[in-house]
């Protein structure tokens, strides 16, 4: 089958993409920014990529006519706290217009369980998108999922952050809300199982795991599965806004996502039926099994995708190509270079920078800078990195965004997503003479930006000087 995969660079899309290829399907991946599709060259050569912004009026005949099916995996919950529902409705209307001139037979939409009369804004929006898609000229299959548990999923990473960092928690009363988590592996099984299955046409199905827990119970079970205890005190005085700030500062989530999640966590999310399990003969994994599978992936460095790599985990949603040309005029920079004898080893150290590896010098200063950034509403250092030594353009890297990761030409270019009075780039390159170049570039915004740069020049002298020496030799890392 020829399949249109929207949201191909998202958490679910990145899991579906290689599996659909293994099943022998032809894939057309629709993304807003082609440079954000973080896949290796082998997979990239097997797919067709089309840049489509579903928030804009669609171009005519942008898609080939012979598309058989499509996955609608677009959402905007992390981009806004106010109008994300309007944005999601717009994407659905534009999707219907774009596929009108194709031979598409089925569209598969991953939504959320909506079985409560009083819905959160997030779940109301998902239901509205579902209604809009039902107006399209195709057979619609809707999968309504509970919270998804898997390596790299926002739900799992929030639970992980809370439990690993806080043995004692004072929590808002929404932790007593019941929910029905589902393993990411089961979500993917359902998504592939309904493809081309006429029994699922023009119908909506709840998908969930076998366990119904409160969020508090999920936190306790996670801690027990990891071999430690945690204590949770529930208080009724936390407002949604205060709860959101609590999640934002303790976990790696963005404030916008935290606010929308808190709004949804007040609503019970429990599956109404098991019809799809019976149609596809799928037995979902338990919550404990989902945790175990997630950590096996983490321990083996096999995390395929993470919500942290989405553009909305940072501070801008622009096309990366806008920043890929480092400016040369009106900027301040710190440029250093060293002759190296072991370029392959040095390149591996560059490709392992950030996350648990750290920044090769003065890691405690980087942590302080990350904490200050978090206090000012930035991303801080909590995003880390998805893989210890594999990087693609568009990936998050602590409070940086990867603009270019060209291992063949030995060049890595990062763009700062921290809160700054200007724009900052950090570049590493090894030239043909085996000289390592390390360049920090800052384009200040007014006088405030220049004062900021000059105030941290003394720190740069030690941090950047120590960094390039340790990347080149790594005899001593502080």
Coordinates of N, CA and C in Angstrom, one line a residue, residues 226-385:
X226 N 11.2 -0.1 40.1 CA 12.6 0.3 40.1 C 13.4 0.0 41.3
X227 N 12.7 -0.6 42.3 CA 13.4 -1.0 43.5 C 13.6 0.0 44.6
X228 N 12.7 1.0 44.7 CA 12.8 1.9 45.8 C 11.3 2.3 46.2
X229 N 11.2 3.1 47.3 CA 9.9 3.5 47.8 C 9.8 5.0 47.6
X230 N 8.6 5.5 47.5 CA 8.3 6.9 47.5 C 7.1 7.2 48.4
X231 N 7.0 8.4 48.9 CA 5.9 8.8 49.8 C 5.2 10.0 49.1
X232 N 3.9 9.9 49.1 CA 3.1 11.0 48.4 C 2.0 11.5 49.3
X233 N 2.1 12.8 49.5 CA 1.1 13.5 50.3 C 0.2 14.3 49.4
X234 N -1.1 14.1 49.4 CA -2.0 14.8 48.5 C -2.6 16.0 49.3
X235 N -2.6 17.1 48.6 CA -3.2 18.3 49.2 C -4.2 18.9 48.3
X236 N -5.3 19.6 48.8 CA -6.3 20.1 47.9 C -6.1 21.6 47.5
X237 N -4.9 22.2 47.9 CA -4.8 23.6 47.7 C -4.0 24.0 46.5
X238 N -3.5 23.1 45.7 CA -2.7 23.4 44.5 C -3.7 23.8 43.4
X239 N -3.5 25.0 42.9 CA -4.3 25.4 41.7 C -3.7 24.8 40.5
X240 N -4.5 24.7 39.4 CA -3.9 24.1 38.1 C -2.7 24.8 37.7
X241 N -2.6 26.2 37.9 CA -1.4 26.9 37.5 C -0.2 26.5 38.3
X242 N -0.4 26.4 39.6 CA 0.6 26.0 40.5 C 1.1 24.6 40.2
X243 N 0.1 23.7 40.0 CA 0.4 22.3 39.6 C 1.3 22.3 38.3
X244 N 1.0 23.2 37.4 CA 1.7 23.2 36.1 C 3.2 23.6 36.4
X245 N 3.3 24.7 37.2 CA 4.7 25.1 37.6 C 5.4 24.0 38.3
X246 N 4.7 23.2 39.1 CA 5.4 22.1 39.8 C 5.9 21.1 38.9
X247 N 5.1 20.7 37.9 CA 5.5 19.8 36.9 C 6.7 20.4 36.0
X248 N 6.6 21.6 35.7 CA 7.6 22.3 34.8 C 8.9 22.3 35.5
X249 N 9.0 22.6 36.8 CA 10.3 22.7 37.5 C 10.9 21.4 37.9
X250 N 10.0 20.4 38.1 CA 10.5 19.1 38.6 C 10.9 18.2 37.4
X251 N 10.1 18.3 36.3 CA 10.3 17.3 35.2 C 10.8 18.1 34.0
X252 N 11.0 17.3 32.9 CA 11.6 17.9 31.7 C 10.5 18.5 30.8
X253 N 9.3 18.5 31.2 CA 8.2 19.0 30.3 C 8.2 20.5 30.2
X254 N 7.7 21.0 29.1 CA 7.6 22.4 28.9 C 6.4 22.9 29.7
X255 N 6.3 24.3 30.0 CA 5.2 24.8 30.8 C 3.9 24.7 30.0
X256 N 3.9 24.9 28.7 CA 2.7 24.8 27.9 C 2.1 23.4 28.0
X257 N 3.0 22.4 27.8 CA 2.5 21.0 27.9 C 2.0 20.7 29.3
X258 N 2.8 21.2 30.3 CA 2.4 20.9 31.7 C 1.0 21.4 32.0
X259 N 0.7 22.7 31.5 CA -0.6 23.3 31.8 C -1.7 22.5 31.1
X260 N -1.5 22.1 29.9 CA -2.5 21.3 29.2 C -2.7 19.9 29.8
X261 N -1.6 19.3 30.2 CA -1.7 18.0 30.8 C -2.4 18.0 32.2
X262 N -2.1 19.0 33.0 CA -2.8 19.2 34.3 C -4.3 19.3 34.0
X263 N -4.7 20.0 33.0 CA -6.1 20.2 32.7 C -6.7 18.9 32.4
X264 N -6.0 18.0 31.7 CA -6.5 16.7 31.3 C -6.5 15.7 32.4
X265 N -5.5 15.8 33.3 CA -5.4 14.9 34.4 C -6.5 14.9 35.4
X266 N -7.3 15.9 35.4 CA -8.5 16.0 36.3 C -9.6 15.1 35.8
X267 N -9.5 14.6 34.6 CA -10.6 13.9 34.0 C -10.3 12.4 33.9
X268 N -11.2 11.5 34.3 CA -10.9 10.1 34.3 C -10.9 9.6 32.8
X269 N -9.8 8.8 32.5 CA -9.6 8.3 31.1 C -9.6 6.8 31.2
X270 N -10.8 6.2 31.0 CA -11.0 4.8 31.1 C -11.7 4.2 29.9
X271 N -11.2 3.2 29.3 CA -11.8 2.6 28.1 C -13.2 2.0 28.4
X272 N -14.0 2.2 27.4 CA -15.4 1.7 27.5 C -15.6 0.3 27.0
X273 N -14.8 -0.1 26.1 CA -15.0 -1.5 25.6 C -13.6 -2.0 25.1
X274 N -13.7 -3.3 24.7 CA -12.5 -4.0 24.2 C -12.7 -4.6 22.8
X275 N -13.6 -3.9 22.1 CA -13.9 -4.4 20.7 C -12.7 -4.6 19.8
X276 N -11.9 -3.6 19.8 CA -10.7 -3.7 18.9 C -9.7 -4.8 19.3
X277 N -9.6 -5.0 20.6 CA -8.7 -6.2 21.0 C -9.2 -7.5 20.5
X278 N -10.6 -7.6 20.5 CA -11.2 -8.9 20.0 C -11.0 -9.0 18.4
X279 N -11.3 -7.9 17.7 CA -11.2 -7.9 16.3 C -9.8 -8.2 15.8
X280 N -8.7 -7.6 16.5 CA -7.4 -7.8 16.1 C -6.6 -8.9 16.9
X281 N -7.3 -9.5 17.9 CA -6.7 -10.5 18.7 C -5.4 -10.0 19.4
X282 N -5.5 -8.9 20.0 CA -4.3 -8.3 20.7 C -4.6 -8.3 22.2
X283 N -3.6 -8.8 22.9 CA -3.7 -8.7 24.4 C -2.7 -7.7 24.9
X284 N -3.2 -6.5 25.3 CA -2.3 -5.5 25.8 C -1.5 -5.8 27.0
X285 N -0.3 -5.2 27.1 CA 0.6 -5.5 28.2 C 0.1 -4.7 29.4
X286 N 0.5 -5.2 30.6 CA 0.2 -4.5 31.8 C 1.1 -3.3 32.0
X287 N 0.8 -2.5 33.0 CA 1.6 -1.2 33.2 C 3.0 -1.6 33.6
X288 N 3.1 -2.6 34.5 CA 4.5 -3.0 34.9 C 5.3 -3.6 33.8
X289 N 4.6 -4.3 32.9 CA 5.3 -4.8 31.7 C 5.7 -3.6 30.8
X290 N 4.9 -2.6 30.7 CA 5.2 -1.4 29.9 C 6.5 -0.7 30.5
X291 N 6.5 -0.6 31.8 CA 7.7 0.0 32.4 C 9.0 -0.8 32.1
X292 N 8.8 -2.1 32.3 CA 10.0 -3.0 32.0 C 10.5 -2.9 30.6
X293 N 9.5 -2.9 29.6 CA 9.9 -2.8 28.2 C 10.6 -1.5 28.0
X294 N 10.1 -0.4 28.6 CA 10.7 0.9 28.4 C 12.1 1.0 28.9
X295 N 12.4 0.4 30.0 CA 13.8 0.4 30.5 C 14.7 -0.5 29.8
X296 N 14.2 -1.6 29.2 CA 15.0 -2.4 28.4 C 15.5 -1.6 27.2
X297 N 14.6 -0.8 26.6 CA 15.0 0.0 25.5 C 16.0 1.1 25.9
X298 N 15.8 1.7 27.1 CA 16.7 2.7 27.6 C 18.1 2.1 27.9
X299 N 18.1 1.0 28.5 CA 19.4 0.4 28.9 C 20.2 -0.1 27.7
X300 N 19.5 -0.4 26.6 CA 20.2 -0.9 25.4 C 20.4 0.2 24.4
X301 N 20.1 1.5 24.8 CA 20.2 2.6 23.9 C 19.5 2.5 22.6
X302 N 18.2 1.9 22.8 CA 17.4 1.7 21.6 C 16.2 2.5 21.6
X303 N 16.2 3.7 22.2 CA 15.1 4.6 22.2 C 14.9 5.2 20.8
X304 N 13.8 4.8 20.2 CA 13.6 5.3 18.8 C 13.3 6.7 18.7
X305 N 12.4 7.2 19.6 CA 12.0 8.6 19.5 C 11.6 9.1 20.9
X306 N 11.7 10.4 21.1 CA 11.4 11.0 22.4 C 10.6 12.3 22.1
X307 N 9.6 12.5 22.9 CA 8.9 13.8 22.8 C 9.8 15.0 23.0
X308 N 10.9 14.8 23.7 CA 11.8 15.9 24.0 C 12.5 16.5 22.7
X309 N 12.5 15.6 21.6 CA 13.1 16.1 20.4 C 12.1 16.9 19.5
X310 N 10.9 16.9 19.9 CA 9.9 17.7 19.2 C 10.3 19.2 19.3
X311 N 9.9 20.0 18.2 CA 10.3 21.4 18.3 C 9.6 22.1 19.4
X312 N 8.4 21.6 19.8 CA 7.6 22.3 20.8 C 8.2 22.1 22.2
X313 N 9.2 21.2 22.4 CA 9.9 21.1 23.6 C 10.8 22.2 23.9
X314 N 11.1 23.0 22.8 CA 12.0 24.2 23.0 C 11.2 25.5 22.9
X315 N 11.9 26.5 22.4 CA 11.3 27.8 22.5 C 10.9 28.4 21.1
X316 N 11.2 27.7 20.1 CA 10.8 28.2 18.8 C 10.3 27.1 17.9
X317 N 9.4 27.4 16.9 CA 8.8 26.5 16.0 C 9.2 26.8 14.6
X318 N 10.2 27.5 14.4 CA 10.6 28.0 13.0 C 11.3 26.9 12.3
X319 N 11.4 27.1 11.0 CA 12.2 26.2 10.2 C 13.7 26.3 10.6
X320 N 14.3 25.1 10.8 CA 15.7 25.1 11.2 C 16.7 25.8 10.2
X321 N 16.3 25.7 8.9 CA 17.2 26.3 7.9 C 17.4 27.8 8.1
X322 N 16.4 28.4 8.8 CA 16.6 29.9 9.1 C 17.8 30.2 9.9
X323 N 18.2 29.2 10.7 CA 19.4 29.5 11.6 C 20.6 28.8 11.2
X324 N 20.6 28.0 10.1 CA 21.7 27.1 9.8 C 22.9 27.9 9.3
X325 N 22.7 29.1 8.7 CA 23.8 29.9 8.3 C 24.2 30.8 9.5
X326 N 25.4 30.5 10.1 CA 25.8 31.3 11.2 C 26.3 32.7 10.7
X327 N 25.7 33.7 11.3 CA 26.0 35.1 10.9 C 27.5 35.5 11.2
X328 N 28.0 36.3 10.3 CA 29.4 36.7 10.5 C 29.6 38.2 10.9
X329 N 28.5 39.0 10.6 CA 28.6 40.4 10.9 C 27.6 40.8 12.1
X330 N 28.0 41.7 12.9 CA 27.2 42.1 14.0 C 27.2 41.1 15.1
X331 N 28.2 40.2 15.2 CA 28.2 39.2 16.2 C 29.4 39.2 17.1
X332 N 29.4 38.6 18.2 CA 30.5 38.4 19.1 C 30.8 36.9 19.1
X333 N 32.1 36.5 19.1 CA 32.4 35.1 19.1 C 33.6 34.7 20.0
X334 N 33.7 33.5 20.3 CA 34.8 32.9 21.0 C 35.3 31.7 20.1
X335 N 36.4 31.9 19.4 CA 36.8 30.9 18.4 C 38.2 30.3 18.9
X336 N 38.2 28.9 19.0 CA 39.4 28.2 19.4 C 39.7 27.1 18.5
X337 N 41.0 26.7 18.4 CA 41.3 25.6 17.5 C 42.5 24.9 18.1
X338 N 42.6 23.6 17.8 CA 43.7 22.7 18.3 C 44.0 21.7 17.3
X339 N 45.3 21.4 17.1 CA 45.7 20.3 16.2 C 45.5 19.0 17.0
X340 N 44.9 18.0 16.3 CA 44.6 16.7 16.9 C 45.3 15.6 16.1
X341 N 45.6 14.5 16.8 CA 46.2 13.4 16.2 C 45.2 12.2 16.0
X342 N 44.1 12.3 16.7 CA 43.1 11.2 16.7 C 41.7 11.7 16.3
X343 N 41.6 12.1 15.0 CA 40.3 12.7 14.6 C 39.1 11.8 14.8
X344 N 39.2 10.5 14.6 CA 38.0 9.7 14.8 C 37.6 9.6 16.2
X345 N 38.5 9.5 17.2 CA 38.2 9.5 18.6 C 37.6 10.9 19.0
X346 N 38.2 11.9 18.5 CA 37.7 13.3 18.8 C 36.2 13.5 18.3
X347 N 36.0 13.0 17.1 CA 34.7 13.1 16.5 C 33.6 12.3 17.3
X348 N 34.0 11.2 17.8 CA 33.1 10.4 18.7 C 32.8 11.2 20.0
X349 N 33.8 11.9 20.5 CA 33.6 12.7 21.7 C 32.6 13.8 21.4
X350 N 32.8 14.5 20.3 CA 31.9 15.5 19.9 C 30.5 15.0 19.8
X351 N 30.3 13.9 19.1 CA 29.0 13.3 18.9 C 28.3 12.8 20.2
X352 N 29.1 12.7 21.3 CA 28.6 12.3 22.6 C 28.4 13.4 23.6
X353 N 28.5 14.6 23.1 CA 28.5 15.8 24.0 C 27.1 16.0 24.6
X354 N 27.0 16.5 25.8 CA 25.7 16.8 26.4 C 25.1 15.5 27.1
X355 N 23.9 15.7 27.7 CA 23.2 14.6 28.3 C 24.1 14.1 29.5
X356 N 24.1 12.8 29.7 CA 24.9 12.2 30.8 C 26.4 12.4 30.6
X357 N 26.9 12.5 29.4 CA 28.3 12.7 29.2 C 28.7 14.1 29.7
X358 N 27.9 15.1 29.6 CA 28.2 16.4 30.0 C 28.9 17.2 28.9
X359 N 29.6 18.3 29.3 CA 30.1 19.3 28.3 C 31.7 19.3 28.5
X360 N 32.3 18.3 29.1 CA 33.7 18.1 29.0 C 34.5 19.1 29.9
X361 N 33.9 20.1 30.4 CA 34.6 21.0 31.3 C 33.6 21.8 32.1
X362 N 33.8 21.9 33.4 CA 32.9 22.8 34.2 C 31.4 22.4 34.2
X363 N 31.2 21.1 34.3 CA 29.8 20.7 34.2 C 28.9 21.3 35.3
X364 N 29.5 21.6 36.4 CA 28.7 22.2 37.5 C 28.2 23.6 37.0
X365 N 29.1 24.3 36.2 CA 28.7 25.6 35.7 C 27.6 25.5 34.7
X366 N 27.6 24.5 33.9 CA 26.6 24.2 32.9 C 25.3 24.0 33.6
X367 N 25.3 23.2 34.7 CA 24.1 22.9 35.5 C 23.5 24.2 36.1
X368 N 24.4 25.0 36.6 CA 23.9 26.3 37.2 C 23.2 27.1 36.1
X369 N 23.9 27.2 34.9 CA 23.3 27.9 33.8 C 21.9 27.3 33.4
X370 N 21.8 26.0 33.4 CA 20.6 25.4 33.1 C 19.5 25.7 34.1
X371 N 19.9 25.7 35.4 CA 18.9 26.0 36.5 C 18.4 27.5 36.3
X372 N 19.3 28.4 36.0 CA 18.9 29.8 35.8 C 18.0 29.9 34.6
X373 N 18.3 29.2 33.6 CA 17.4 29.2 32.4 C 16.0 28.7 32.8
X374 N 16.0 27.6 33.6 CA 14.7 27.0 34.0 C 13.9 28.1 34.8
X375 N 14.6 28.8 35.7 CA 13.9 29.8 36.5 C 13.3 30.9 35.7
X376 N 14.0 31.2 34.5 CA 13.5 32.3 33.7 C 12.5 31.8 32.6
X377 N 12.1 30.6 32.7 CA 11.1 30.1 31.8 C 11.7 29.3 30.6
X378 N 13.0 29.0 30.6 CA 13.6 28.3 29.5 C 13.5 26.8 29.7
X379 N 14.2 26.1 28.8 CA 14.2 24.6 28.8 C 15.1 24.0 29.8
X380 N 16.1 24.7 30.3 CA 17.1 24.1 31.2 C 17.8 22.9 30.6
X381 N 18.4 22.1 31.5 CA 19.2 21.0 31.0 C 18.4 19.7 31.0
X382 N 17.2 19.7 31.5 CA 16.5 18.4 31.8 C 16.2 17.6 30.6
X383 N 16.2 18.1 29.4 CA 15.9 17.4 28.2 C 16.9 16.3 27.9
X384 N 18.2 16.6 28.2 CA 19.3 15.7 27.9 C 19.4 15.4 26.5
X385 N 19.6 14.1 26.1 CA 19.6 13.7 24.7 C 19.0 12.3 24.6

